[in-house]
Structures are given as C-alpha cells and as structure tokens.
Amino acid sequence: MSAFAWSTMSSGKPMLTFRDGRPQPLHISVTHGGGLAGAAVCDHGPIGIDVEHVDTRRNLLAIARRFFAPEEHAQLAACTPDERLLRFHQWWTRKEAVLKAVGTGLRGGLHVRVDAAPDDEGWREVRLGDREAPLFVRDLRT
C-alpha cells in the first residue's frame, strides 16, 4: 500500500498527500505537450515545470500581444523570425513554470518578466509583485 496519495489544490495544481489527507513535505509540478512529459519534485519549496511543443505555424506576435507585457511584445517584434521562435517559447515556458510554482497557473497572468540575465549556473531571478522573496527559473533542454 502506498504511503501517499494525489490531491488537487483549488488552483488545479497537483499536490502529494499522505493517505490520511495531510500534505506531504514534497512539492511537485507536472507538464506534458507535444509528445513530451515531465515531472519535478522538490523538498524545500514550491516548484514549477513546463514543456511546450514548438509550432512554427502559430502567430507568435498575436499571442504575445494578448498575453505578454507590451515591452516583451515589442522585443519579439524586433527579432528575426528564428530568434522570435526561440525567445517566445523560452519566455512562455519560463512564465508558465513560475506561475505553476506559485500555484496560480496561467490565470496568474503572463505579464511576469522572466528575461533577467542568468547567473553562472543559468538561473534567472523572477520577481512577482505580491511576493517578498524572488523565484528562480532555469531553462532545460529536452
């Protein structure tokens, strides 16, 4: 018999619990898309993960205009098509991972900025207006 069970928070974020419903000390995040799936587990704080299928047929500028900050849309518009494709998907997956970590998902708003310069290990600091402490995001290759 398993010592844990799955539960779902009101935001839709999955959560591990003990069989009696008490929360586990492990934080989890799951993602899937484009034939890929991923899971992240952390024992010292919230975590988020996202994977995105790169579809070259999407109108990335229209999506960015709707969901991203105006400055980000402008930066994407100034890119070459290849740079835009890469940058858009990097930003989208970073944003979604951050929003999953805080438990809001996409309804938390994609205006969060995730384009800070990386440190020596590739971590980028992300500041959310309602959180005192920063979060950190890092790109992983599939």
Short mmCIF file of N, CA, C and O in Angstrom, two decimals:
data_model
loop_
_atom_site.label_atom_id
_atom_site.label_comp_id
_atom_site.label_asym_id
_atom_site.label_seq_id
_atom_site.Cartn_x
_atom_site.Cartn_y
_atom_site.Cartn_z
N MET A 1 0.84 -1.17 0.00
CA MET A 1 0.00 0.00 0.00
C MET A 1 0.89 1.25 0.00
O MET A 1 1.85 1.34 0.73
N SER A 2 0.52 2.21 -0.81
CA SER A 2 1.31 3.42 -0.94
C SER A 2 1.13 4.32 0.27
O SER A 2 0.06 4.42 0.85
N ALA A 3 2.19 5.03 0.64
CA ALA A 3 2.15 5.94 1.78
C ALA A 3 1.64 7.32 1.37
O ALA A 3 1.48 8.18 2.21
N PHE A 4 1.41 7.53 0.07
CA PHE A 4 0.95 8.85 -0.35
C PHE A 4 -0.21 8.73 -1.32
O PHE A 4 -0.49 7.66 -1.86
N ALA A 5 -0.86 9.84 -1.54
CA ALA A 5 -1.95 9.94 -2.49
C ALA A 5 -1.82 11.26 -3.23
O ALA A 5 -1.04 12.13 -2.84
N TRP A 6 -2.58 11.39 -4.29
CA TRP A 6 -2.62 12.64 -5.06
C TRP A 6 -3.82 13.45 -4.63
O TRP A 6 -4.88 12.92 -4.34
N SER A 7 -3.65 14.74 -4.64
CA SER A 7 -4.74 15.66 -4.38
C SER A 7 -4.58 16.81 -5.36
O SER A 7 -3.53 16.95 -5.99
N THR A 8 -5.59 17.62 -5.50
CA THR A 8 -5.50 18.78 -6.37
C THR A 8 -5.93 20.01 -5.59
O THR A 8 -6.99 20.01 -4.96
N MET A 9 -5.11 21.03 -5.64
CA MET A 9 -5.43 22.29 -4.98
C MET A 9 -6.56 22.98 -5.76
O MET A 9 -6.83 22.63 -6.91
N SER A 10 -7.20 23.96 -5.17
CA SER A 10 -8.29 24.67 -5.84
C SER A 10 -7.83 25.32 -7.14
O SER A 10 -8.61 25.51 -8.06
N SER A 11 -6.55 25.65 -7.24
CA SER A 11 -5.99 26.25 -8.45
C SER A 11 -5.78 25.22 -9.56
O SER A 11 -5.48 25.58 -10.68
N GLY A 12 -5.90 23.93 -9.22
CA GLY A 12 -5.65 22.86 -10.18
C GLY A 12 -4.26 22.28 -10.06
O GLY A 12 -3.93 21.28 -10.70
N LYS A 13 -3.41 22.87 -9.22
CA LYS A 13 -2.05 22.38 -9.04
C LYS A 13 -2.10 21.04 -8.30
O LYS A 13 -2.77 20.91 -7.28
N PRO A 14 -1.36 20.03 -8.80
CA PRO A 14 -1.34 18.75 -8.09
C PRO A 14 -0.55 18.85 -6.79
O PRO A 14 0.35 19.68 -6.66
N MET A 15 -0.91 18.00 -5.85
CA MET A 15 -0.26 18.01 -4.54
C MET A 15 -0.19 16.57 -4.04
O MET A 15 -1.12 15.80 -4.22
N LEU A 16 0.95 16.22 -3.46
CA LEU A 16 1.10 14.92 -2.81
C LEU A 16 0.61 15.03 -1.38
O LEU A 16 0.91 16.00 -0.69
N THR A 17 -0.13 14.03 -0.94
CA THR A 17 -0.60 13.99 0.45
C THR A 17 -0.28 12.62 1.03
O THR A 17 0.02 11.67 0.31
N PHE A 18 -0.33 12.55 2.35
CA PHE A 18 -0.32 11.24 2.99
C PHE A 18 -1.70 10.61 2.75
O PHE A 18 -2.65 11.31 2.38
N ARG A 19 -1.83 9.33 2.96
CA ARG A 19 -3.10 8.65 2.73
C ARG A 19 -4.23 9.25 3.56
O ARG A 19 -5.38 9.23 3.15
N ASP A 20 -3.92 9.83 4.71
CA ASP A 20 -4.97 10.42 5.55
C ASP A 20 -5.29 11.86 5.16
O ASP A 20 -6.09 12.52 5.82
N GLY A 21 -4.69 12.38 4.07
CA GLY A 21 -5.01 13.70 3.58
C GLY A 21 -4.05 14.80 4.00
O GLY A 21 -4.10 15.91 3.47
N ARG A 22 -3.18 14.53 4.98
CA ARG A 22 -2.20 15.54 5.37
C ARG A 22 -1.23 15.78 4.22
O ARG A 22 -0.84 14.85 3.54
N PRO A 23 -0.81 17.04 4.01
CA PRO A 23 0.14 17.32 2.92
C PRO A 23 1.50 16.66 3.16
O PRO A 23 1.96 16.59 4.29
N GLN A 24 2.11 16.19 2.09
CA GLN A 24 3.48 15.69 2.13
C GLN A 24 4.43 16.89 2.15
O GLN A 24 4.06 17.96 1.66
N PRO A 25 5.64 16.72 2.64
CA PRO A 25 6.60 17.82 2.60
C PRO A 25 7.25 17.99 1.21
O PRO A 25 8.16 18.79 1.06
N LEU A 26 6.78 17.26 0.22
CA LEU A 26 7.31 17.36 -1.13
C LEU A 26 6.43 18.25 -1.99
O LEU A 26 5.20 18.18 -1.92
N HIS A 27 7.05 19.09 -2.79
CA HIS A 27 6.34 19.93 -3.74
C HIS A 27 6.53 19.32 -5.12
O HIS A 27 7.62 18.84 -5.44
N ILE A 28 5.47 19.33 -5.93
CA ILE A 28 5.55 18.71 -7.25
C ILE A 28 4.98 19.63 -8.31
O ILE A 28 4.20 20.53 -8.03
N SER A 29 5.35 19.35 -9.54
CA SER A 29 4.78 20.00 -10.71
C SER A 29 4.86 19.01 -11.86
O SER A 29 5.83 18.24 -11.95
N VAL A 30 3.86 19.02 -12.71
CA VAL A 30 3.85 18.13 -13.87
C VAL A 30 3.53 18.94 -15.12
O VAL A 30 2.91 19.99 -15.06
N THR A 31 3.97 18.41 -16.25
CA THR A 31 3.73 19.06 -17.54
C THR A 31 3.70 18.01 -18.63
O THR A 31 4.27 16.93 -18.49
N HIS A 32 3.00 18.33 -19.73
CA HIS A 32 3.01 17.46 -20.90
C HIS A 32 2.62 18.28 -22.12
O HIS A 32 1.93 19.29 -22.01
N GLY A 33 3.10 17.86 -23.26
CA GLY A 33 2.76 18.53 -24.51
C GLY A 33 3.69 18.10 -25.62
O GLY A 33 4.87 17.86 -25.39
N GLY A 34 3.14 17.96 -26.81
CA GLY A 34 3.95 17.63 -27.97
C GLY A 34 4.69 16.32 -27.85
O GLY A 34 5.79 16.18 -28.35
N GLY A 35 4.09 15.34 -27.19
CA GLY A 35 4.72 14.03 -27.04
C GLY A 35 5.75 13.97 -25.91
O GLY A 35 6.42 12.96 -25.75
N LEU A 36 5.88 15.03 -25.15
CA LEU A 36 6.82 15.07 -24.02
C LEU A 36 6.04 15.18 -22.72
O LEU A 36 4.94 15.74 -22.69
N ALA A 37 6.63 14.67 -21.67
CA ALA A 37 6.05 14.82 -20.33
C ALA A 37 7.19 15.02 -19.35
O ALA A 37 8.31 14.57 -19.58
N GLY A 38 6.90 15.73 -18.28
CA GLY A 38 7.92 15.97 -17.27
C GLY A 38 7.29 16.11 -15.90
O GLY A 38 6.12 16.46 -15.77
N ALA A 39 8.07 15.82 -14.91
CA ALA A 39 7.66 15.99 -13.52
C ALA A 39 8.85 16.53 -12.74
O ALA A 39 9.99 16.19 -13.03
N ALA A 40 8.56 17.38 -11.79
CA ALA A 40 9.59 17.94 -10.93
C ALA A 40 9.15 17.77 -9.49
O ALA A 40 7.98 17.97 -9.16
N VAL A 41 10.09 17.37 -8.63
CA VAL A 41 9.81 17.17 -7.21
C VAL A 41 10.88 17.91 -6.42
O VAL A 41 12.06 17.87 -6.76
N CYS A 42 10.44 18.59 -5.37
CA CYS A 42 11.36 19.40 -4.57
C CYS A 42 10.96 19.29 -3.10
O CYS A 42 9.77 19.34 -2.79
N ASP A 43 11.93 19.18 -2.20
CA ASP A 43 11.60 19.05 -0.78
C ASP A 43 11.82 20.35 0.01
O ASP A 43 11.67 20.37 1.21
N HIS A 44 12.16 21.45 -0.67
CA HIS A 44 12.41 22.68 0.09
C HIS A 44 11.65 23.90 -0.41
O HIS A 44 11.98 25.02 -0.06
N GLY A 45 10.62 23.70 -1.20
CA GLY A 45 9.80 24.82 -1.61
C GLY A 45 9.06 24.55 -2.91
O GLY A 45 9.30 23.55 -3.58
N PRO A 46 8.15 25.44 -3.26
CA PRO A 46 7.35 25.27 -4.48
C PRO A 46 8.23 25.16 -5.72
O PRO A 46 9.29 25.78 -5.80
N ILE A 47 7.76 24.38 -6.68
CA ILE A 47 8.49 24.16 -7.92
C ILE A 47 7.50 24.15 -9.07
O ILE A 47 6.33 23.79 -8.90
N GLY A 48 7.94 24.56 -10.25
CA GLY A 48 7.11 24.52 -11.44
C GLY A 48 7.94 24.04 -12.61
O GLY A 48 9.15 24.27 -12.66
N ILE A 49 7.29 23.36 -13.54
CA ILE A 49 7.95 22.87 -14.74
C ILE A 49 6.98 23.02 -15.91
O ILE A 49 5.77 22.91 -15.74
N ASP A 50 7.52 23.31 -17.08
CA ASP A 50 6.68 23.40 -18.27
C ASP A 50 7.47 22.94 -19.48
O ASP A 50 8.68 23.16 -19.57
N VAL A 51 6.77 22.31 -20.39
CA VAL A 51 7.33 21.92 -21.68
C VAL A 51 6.32 22.39 -22.73
O VAL A 51 5.12 22.38 -22.49
N GLU A 52 6.82 22.83 -23.85
CA GLU A 52 5.94 23.38 -24.88
C GLU A 52 6.36 22.86 -26.24
O GLU A 52 7.55 22.85 -26.57
N HIS A 53 5.39 22.42 -27.03
CA HIS A 53 5.65 21.99 -28.41
C HIS A 53 5.86 23.24 -29.26
O HIS A 53 5.06 24.17 -29.20
N VAL A 54 6.93 23.27 -30.03
CA VAL A 54 7.22 24.42 -30.89
C VAL A 54 6.46 24.23 -32.20
O VAL A 54 6.73 23.30 -32.96
N ASP A 55 5.48 25.09 -32.41
CA ASP A 55 4.66 25.05 -33.62
C ASP A 55 4.95 26.30 -34.44
O ASP A 55 4.59 27.41 -34.05
N THR A 56 5.63 26.14 -35.56
CA THR A 56 6.04 27.28 -36.38
C THR A 56 4.86 27.94 -37.10
O THR A 56 5.02 29.01 -37.67
N ARG A 57 3.68 27.32 -37.07
CA ARG A 57 2.52 27.88 -37.76
C ARG A 57 1.77 28.90 -36.91
O ARG A 57 0.93 29.63 -37.42
N ARG A 58 2.06 28.97 -35.62
CA ARG A 58 1.35 29.91 -34.75
C ARG A 58 1.80 31.35 -35.00
O ARG A 58 2.97 31.59 -35.27
N ASN A 59 0.87 32.27 -34.84
CA ASN A 59 1.17 33.69 -34.94
C ASN A 59 1.67 34.15 -33.58
O ASN A 59 0.89 34.57 -32.72
N LEU A 60 2.97 34.06 -33.36
CA LEU A 60 3.56 34.33 -32.06
C LEU A 60 3.38 35.79 -31.63
O LEU A 60 3.19 36.07 -30.45
N LEU A 61 3.44 36.69 -32.56
CA LEU A 61 3.26 38.11 -32.20
C LEU A 61 1.84 38.38 -31.71
O LEU A 61 1.64 39.15 -30.77
N ALA A 62 0.86 37.75 -32.32
CA ALA A 62 -0.53 37.93 -31.86
C ALA A 62 -0.71 37.35 -30.46
O ALA A 62 -1.38 37.95 -29.60
N ILE A 63 -0.11 36.21 -30.21
CA ILE A 63 -0.20 35.59 -28.88
C ILE A 63 0.52 36.47 -27.86
O ILE A 63 0.01 36.73 -26.77
N ALA A 64 1.71 36.95 -28.22
CA ALA A 64 2.47 37.82 -27.31
C ALA A 64 1.72 39.13 -27.04
O ALA A 64 1.72 39.62 -25.91
N ARG A 65 1.08 39.68 -28.05
CA ARG A 65 0.32 40.92 -27.87
C ARG A 65 -0.79 40.71 -26.84
O ARG A 65 -1.07 41.57 -26.02
N ARG A 66 -1.40 39.55 -26.88
CA ARG A 66 -2.52 39.25 -25.98
C ARG A 66 -2.07 38.93 -24.56
O ARG A 66 -2.71 39.31 -23.59
N PHE A 67 -0.94 38.21 -24.41
CA PHE A 67 -0.59 37.65 -23.11
C PHE A 67 0.65 38.24 -22.46
O PHE A 67 0.79 38.15 -21.25
N PHE A 68 1.58 38.77 -23.23
CA PHE A 68 2.83 39.25 -22.67
C PHE A 68 2.77 40.74 -22.38
O PHE A 68 1.88 41.44 -22.84
N ALA A 69 3.76 41.22 -21.63
CA ALA A 69 3.88 42.65 -21.37
C ALA A 69 4.16 43.38 -22.69
O ALA A 69 4.79 42.81 -23.59
N PRO A 70 3.72 44.63 -22.83
CA PRO A 70 3.95 45.37 -24.08
C PRO A 70 5.43 45.44 -24.48
O PRO A 70 5.75 45.35 -25.66
N GLU A 71 6.33 45.59 -23.48
CA GLU A 71 7.76 45.65 -23.80
C GLU A 71 8.25 44.33 -24.40
O GLU A 71 9.10 44.32 -25.29
N GLU A 72 7.71 43.22 -23.90
CA GLU A 72 8.11 41.91 -24.44
C GLU A 72 7.61 41.75 -25.87
O GLU A 72 8.32 41.24 -26.74
N HIS A 73 6.37 42.17 -26.11
CA HIS A 73 5.84 42.11 -27.48
C HIS A 73 6.72 42.91 -28.42
O HIS A 73 7.06 42.44 -29.52
N ALA A 74 7.12 44.09 -28.00
CA ALA A 74 7.98 44.94 -28.83
C ALA A 74 9.32 44.26 -29.09
O ALA A 74 9.85 44.32 -30.21
N GLN A 75 9.90 43.63 -28.08
CA GLN A 75 11.17 42.94 -28.26
C GLN A 75 11.03 41.79 -29.26
O GLN A 75 11.90 41.58 -30.11
N LEU A 76 9.93 41.05 -29.16
CA LEU A 76 9.70 39.94 -30.10
C LEU A 76 9.50 40.45 -31.52
O LEU A 76 9.98 39.85 -32.47
N ALA A 77 8.79 41.57 -31.66
CA ALA A 77 8.55 42.13 -32.98
C ALA A 77 9.85 42.56 -33.65
O ALA A 77 9.96 42.52 -34.88
N ALA A 78 10.83 42.95 -32.87
CA ALA A 78 12.12 43.40 -33.40
C ALA A 78 13.06 42.24 -33.75
O ALA A 78 14.10 42.47 -34.37
N CYS A 79 12.71 41.03 -33.37
CA CYS A 79 13.57 39.85 -33.62
C CYS A 79 13.39 39.32 -35.03
O CYS A 79 12.36 39.52 -35.67
N THR A 80 14.40 38.58 -35.48
CA THR A 80 14.23 37.81 -36.71
C THR A 80 13.24 36.68 -36.41
O THR A 80 13.04 36.32 -35.24
N PRO A 81 12.62 36.10 -37.43
CA PRO A 81 11.66 35.01 -37.18
C PRO A 81 12.25 33.85 -36.37
O PRO A 81 11.59 33.32 -35.47
N ASP A 82 13.51 33.47 -36.64
CA ASP A 82 14.13 32.37 -35.89
C ASP A 82 14.37 32.75 -34.43
O ASP A 82 14.12 31.96 -33.53
N GLU A 83 14.86 33.98 -34.22
CA GLU A 83 15.07 34.45 -32.84
C GLU A 83 13.74 34.54 -32.10
O GLU A 83 13.65 34.20 -30.93
N ARG A 84 12.71 35.03 -32.79
CA ARG A 84 11.38 35.17 -32.19
C ARG A 84 10.84 33.82 -31.74
O ARG A 84 10.30 33.68 -30.65
N LEU A 85 10.99 32.82 -32.59
CA LEU A 85 10.50 31.48 -32.28
C LEU A 85 11.16 30.95 -31.00
O LEU A 85 10.47 30.46 -30.09
N LEU A 86 12.46 31.09 -30.90
CA LEU A 86 13.20 30.63 -29.73
C LEU A 86 12.82 31.44 -28.49
O LEU A 86 12.46 30.88 -27.45
N ARG A 87 12.89 32.76 -28.59
CA ARG A 87 12.65 33.62 -27.43
C ARG A 87 11.20 33.48 -26.92
O ARG A 87 10.97 33.40 -25.72
N PHE A 88 10.23 33.44 -27.83
CA PHE A 88 8.84 33.30 -27.41
C PHE A 88 8.65 32.03 -26.58
O PHE A 88 8.05 32.07 -25.51
N HIS A 89 9.15 30.91 -27.07
CA HIS A 89 8.96 29.64 -26.35
C HIS A 89 9.75 29.59 -25.05
O HIS A 89 9.29 29.01 -24.07
N GLN A 90 10.93 30.19 -25.02
CA GLN A 90 11.66 30.27 -23.76
C GLN A 90 10.86 31.07 -22.75
O GLN A 90 10.70 30.65 -21.60
N TRP A 91 10.38 32.23 -23.15
CA TRP A 91 9.63 33.07 -22.22
C TRP A 91 8.34 32.39 -21.78
O TRP A 91 7.98 32.41 -20.61
N TRP A 92 7.62 31.78 -22.72
CA TRP A 92 6.35 31.14 -22.38
C TRP A 92 6.56 30.03 -21.34
O TRP A 92 5.86 29.96 -20.34
N THR A 93 7.54 29.16 -21.59
CA THR A 93 7.75 28.05 -20.65
C THR A 93 8.27 28.54 -19.31
O THR A 93 7.88 28.01 -18.26
N ARG A 94 9.12 29.55 -19.32
CA ARG A 94 9.58 30.12 -18.04
C ARG A 94 8.40 30.70 -17.26
O ARG A 94 8.26 30.47 -16.06
N LYS A 95 7.58 31.49 -17.93
CA LYS A 95 6.43 32.11 -17.28
C LYS A 95 5.50 31.05 -16.70
O LYS A 95 5.06 31.15 -15.56
N GLU A 96 5.19 30.05 -17.51
CA GLU A 96 4.26 29.03 -17.03
C GLU A 96 4.85 28.24 -15.86
O GLU A 96 4.15 27.91 -14.91
N ALA A 97 6.14 27.95 -15.90
CA ALA A 97 6.78 27.24 -14.79
C ALA A 97 6.71 28.07 -13.51
O ALA A 97 6.40 27.54 -12.43
N VAL A 98 6.97 29.37 -13.61
CA VAL A 98 6.89 30.25 -12.44
C VAL A 98 5.47 30.28 -11.89
O VAL A 98 5.24 30.15 -10.68
N LEU A 99 4.49 30.43 -12.78
CA LEU A 99 3.10 30.51 -12.34
C LEU A 99 2.60 29.19 -11.77
O LEU A 99 1.77 29.17 -10.86
N LYS A 100 3.13 28.08 -12.27
CA LYS A 100 2.80 26.78 -11.67
C LYS A 100 3.42 26.68 -10.27
O LYS A 100 2.80 26.15 -9.35
N ALA A 101 4.62 27.18 -10.12
CA ALA A 101 5.29 27.11 -8.81
C ALA A 101 4.49 27.86 -7.74
O ALA A 101 4.38 27.39 -6.61
N VAL A 102 3.95 29.01 -8.09
CA VAL A 102 3.20 29.79 -7.10
C VAL A 102 1.76 29.32 -6.99
O VAL A 102 1.02 29.80 -6.13
N GLY A 103 1.35 28.39 -7.86
CA GLY A 103 0.03 27.78 -7.73
C GLY A 103 -1.09 28.49 -8.46
O GLY A 103 -2.25 28.12 -8.31
N THR A 104 -0.78 29.50 -9.27
CA THR A 104 -1.85 30.21 -9.97
C THR A 104 -2.07 29.70 -11.38
O THR A 104 -3.14 29.88 -11.94
N GLY A 105 -1.04 29.10 -11.97
CA GLY A 105 -1.15 28.71 -13.37
C GLY A 105 -1.31 29.94 -14.24
O GLY A 105 -1.05 31.06 -13.81
N LEU A 106 -1.78 29.75 -15.46
CA LEU A 106 -1.86 30.84 -16.42
C LEU A 106 -2.78 31.97 -15.97
O LEU A 106 -2.61 33.11 -16.37
N ARG A 107 -3.75 31.66 -15.13
CA ARG A 107 -4.64 32.73 -14.67
C ARG A 107 -3.90 33.73 -13.79
O ARG A 107 -4.42 34.80 -13.49
N GLY A 108 -2.67 33.39 -13.38
CA GLY A 108 -1.84 34.33 -12.63
C GLY A 108 -1.31 35.46 -13.49
O GLY A 108 -0.77 36.43 -12.98
N GLY A 109 -1.47 35.34 -14.81
CA GLY A 109 -1.06 36.41 -15.71
C GLY A 109 0.34 36.23 -16.26
O GLY A 109 1.28 36.05 -15.50
N LEU A 110 0.45 36.26 -17.55
CA LEU A 110 1.74 36.04 -18.21
C LEU A 110 2.56 37.32 -18.32
O LEU A 110 3.56 37.35 -19.02
N HIS A 111 2.16 38.38 -17.64
CA HIS A 111 2.94 39.61 -17.69
C HIS A 111 4.18 39.56 -16.80
O HIS A 111 4.98 40.47 -16.80
N VAL A 112 4.35 38.49 -16.04
CA VAL A 112 5.54 38.33 -15.20
C VAL A 112 6.77 38.31 -16.12
O VAL A 112 6.77 37.66 -17.15
N ARG A 113 7.79 39.05 -15.75
CA ARG A 113 9.00 39.14 -16.57
C ARG A 113 9.97 38.03 -16.20
O ARG A 113 10.25 37.81 -15.03
N VAL A 114 10.47 37.34 -17.21
CA VAL A 114 11.37 36.20 -17.00
C VAL A 114 12.64 36.32 -17.84
O VAL A 114 13.29 35.33 -18.14
N ASP A 115 12.98 37.55 -18.20
CA ASP A 115 14.10 37.76 -19.12
C ASP A 115 15.34 38.32 -18.44
O ASP A 115 16.23 38.86 -19.11
N ALA A 116 15.44 38.21 -17.13
CA ALA A 116 16.64 38.68 -16.43
C ALA A 116 17.86 37.89 -16.91
O ALA A 116 17.74 36.75 -17.35
N ALA A 117 19.01 38.51 -16.83
CA ALA A 117 20.25 37.82 -17.22
C ALA A 117 20.49 36.63 -16.29
O ALA A 117 20.24 36.72 -15.08
N PRO A 118 20.97 35.52 -16.83
CA PRO A 118 21.23 34.35 -15.98
C PRO A 118 22.51 34.51 -15.17
O PRO A 118 23.42 35.22 -15.57
N ASP A 119 22.55 33.81 -14.03
CA ASP A 119 23.79 33.77 -13.26
C ASP A 119 24.72 32.73 -13.89
O ASP A 119 24.42 32.18 -14.96
N ASP A 120 25.82 32.42 -13.25
CA ASP A 120 26.81 31.49 -13.81
C ASP A 120 26.27 30.08 -14.02
O ASP A 120 26.82 29.32 -14.81
N GLU A 121 25.22 29.72 -13.29
CA GLU A 121 24.63 28.38 -13.42
C GLU A 121 23.36 28.38 -14.26
O GLU A 121 22.69 27.35 -14.36
N GLY A 122 23.00 29.51 -14.84
CA GLY A 122 21.84 29.58 -15.71
C GLY A 122 20.54 29.98 -15.04
O GLY A 122 19.50 30.03 -15.69
N TRP A 123 20.56 30.28 -13.75
CA TRP A 123 19.34 30.66 -13.02
C TRP A 123 19.03 32.13 -13.26
O TRP A 123 19.91 32.99 -13.22
N ARG A 124 17.77 32.44 -13.49
CA ARG A 124 17.29 33.80 -13.70
C ARG A 124 16.35 34.18 -12.56
O ARG A 124 15.44 33.42 -12.24
N GLU A 125 16.57 35.34 -11.97
CA GLU A 125 15.71 35.81 -10.89
C GLU A 125 14.40 36.35 -11.47
O GLU A 125 14.39 37.06 -12.45
N VAL A 126 13.31 35.97 -10.82
CA VAL A 126 11.98 36.43 -11.22
C VAL A 126 11.33 37.06 -10.00
O VAL A 126 11.26 36.45 -8.93
N ARG A 127 10.86 38.28 -10.16
CA ARG A 127 10.17 38.99 -9.08
C ARG A 127 8.69 39.06 -9.40
O ARG A 127 8.31 39.49 -10.48
N LEU A 128 7.88 38.64 -8.45
CA LEU A 128 6.43 38.79 -8.55
C LEU A 128 6.00 39.86 -7.57
O LEU A 128 6.45 39.87 -6.42
N GLY A 129 5.14 40.75 -8.02
CA GLY A 129 4.75 41.89 -7.22
C GLY A 129 4.25 41.58 -5.82
O GLY A 129 4.50 42.32 -4.89
N ASP A 130 3.56 40.46 -5.64
CA ASP A 130 2.97 40.16 -4.34
C ASP A 130 3.84 39.24 -3.48
O ASP A 130 3.43 38.85 -2.40
N ARG A 131 5.02 38.89 -3.95
CA ARG A 131 5.91 38.01 -3.19
C ARG A 131 7.15 38.78 -2.77
O ARG A 131 7.79 39.43 -3.58
N GLU A 132 7.49 38.65 -1.50
CA GLU A 132 8.68 39.34 -0.99
C GLU A 132 9.96 38.73 -1.54
O GLU A 132 10.87 39.43 -1.97
N ALA A 133 10.04 37.41 -1.51
CA ALA A 133 11.25 36.71 -1.97
C ALA A 133 11.16 36.42 -3.47
O ALA A 133 10.08 36.12 -3.98
N PRO A 134 12.27 36.49 -4.18
CA PRO A 134 12.24 36.17 -5.61
C PRO A 134 12.12 34.67 -5.84
O PRO A 134 12.40 33.86 -4.95
N LEU A 135 11.72 34.32 -7.03
CA LEU A 135 11.75 32.94 -7.51
C LEU A 135 12.90 32.87 -8.52
O LEU A 135 13.41 33.90 -8.97
N PHE A 136 13.28 31.66 -8.89
CA PHE A 136 14.35 31.50 -9.86
C PHE A 136 13.89 30.49 -10.90
O PHE A 136 13.23 29.50 -10.59
N VAL A 137 14.25 30.75 -12.15
CA VAL A 137 13.87 29.90 -13.26
C VAL A 137 15.11 29.56 -14.07
O VAL A 137 16.05 30.35 -14.15
N ARG A 138 15.10 28.37 -14.64
CA ARG A 138 16.25 27.91 -15.43
C ARG A 138 15.75 27.10 -16.61
O ARG A 138 14.84 26.28 -16.48
N ASP A 139 16.34 27.31 -17.77
CA ASP A 139 15.98 26.57 -18.97
C ASP A 139 16.64 25.19 -18.95
O ASP A 139 17.81 25.07 -18.58
N LEU A 140 15.89 24.19 -19.36
CA LEU A 140 16.42 22.83 -19.51
C LEU A 140 16.19 22.40 -20.95
O LEU A 140 15.19 22.75 -21.55
N ARG A 141 17.10 21.65 -21.49
CA ARG A 141 16.97 21.14 -22.86
C ARG A 141 16.33 19.76 -22.82
O ARG A 141 16.67 18.95 -21.96
N THR A 142 15.43 19.50 -23.75
CA THR A 142 14.79 18.18 -23.83
C THR A 142 15.53 17.31 -24.79
O THR A 142 16.29 17.79 -25.62
#
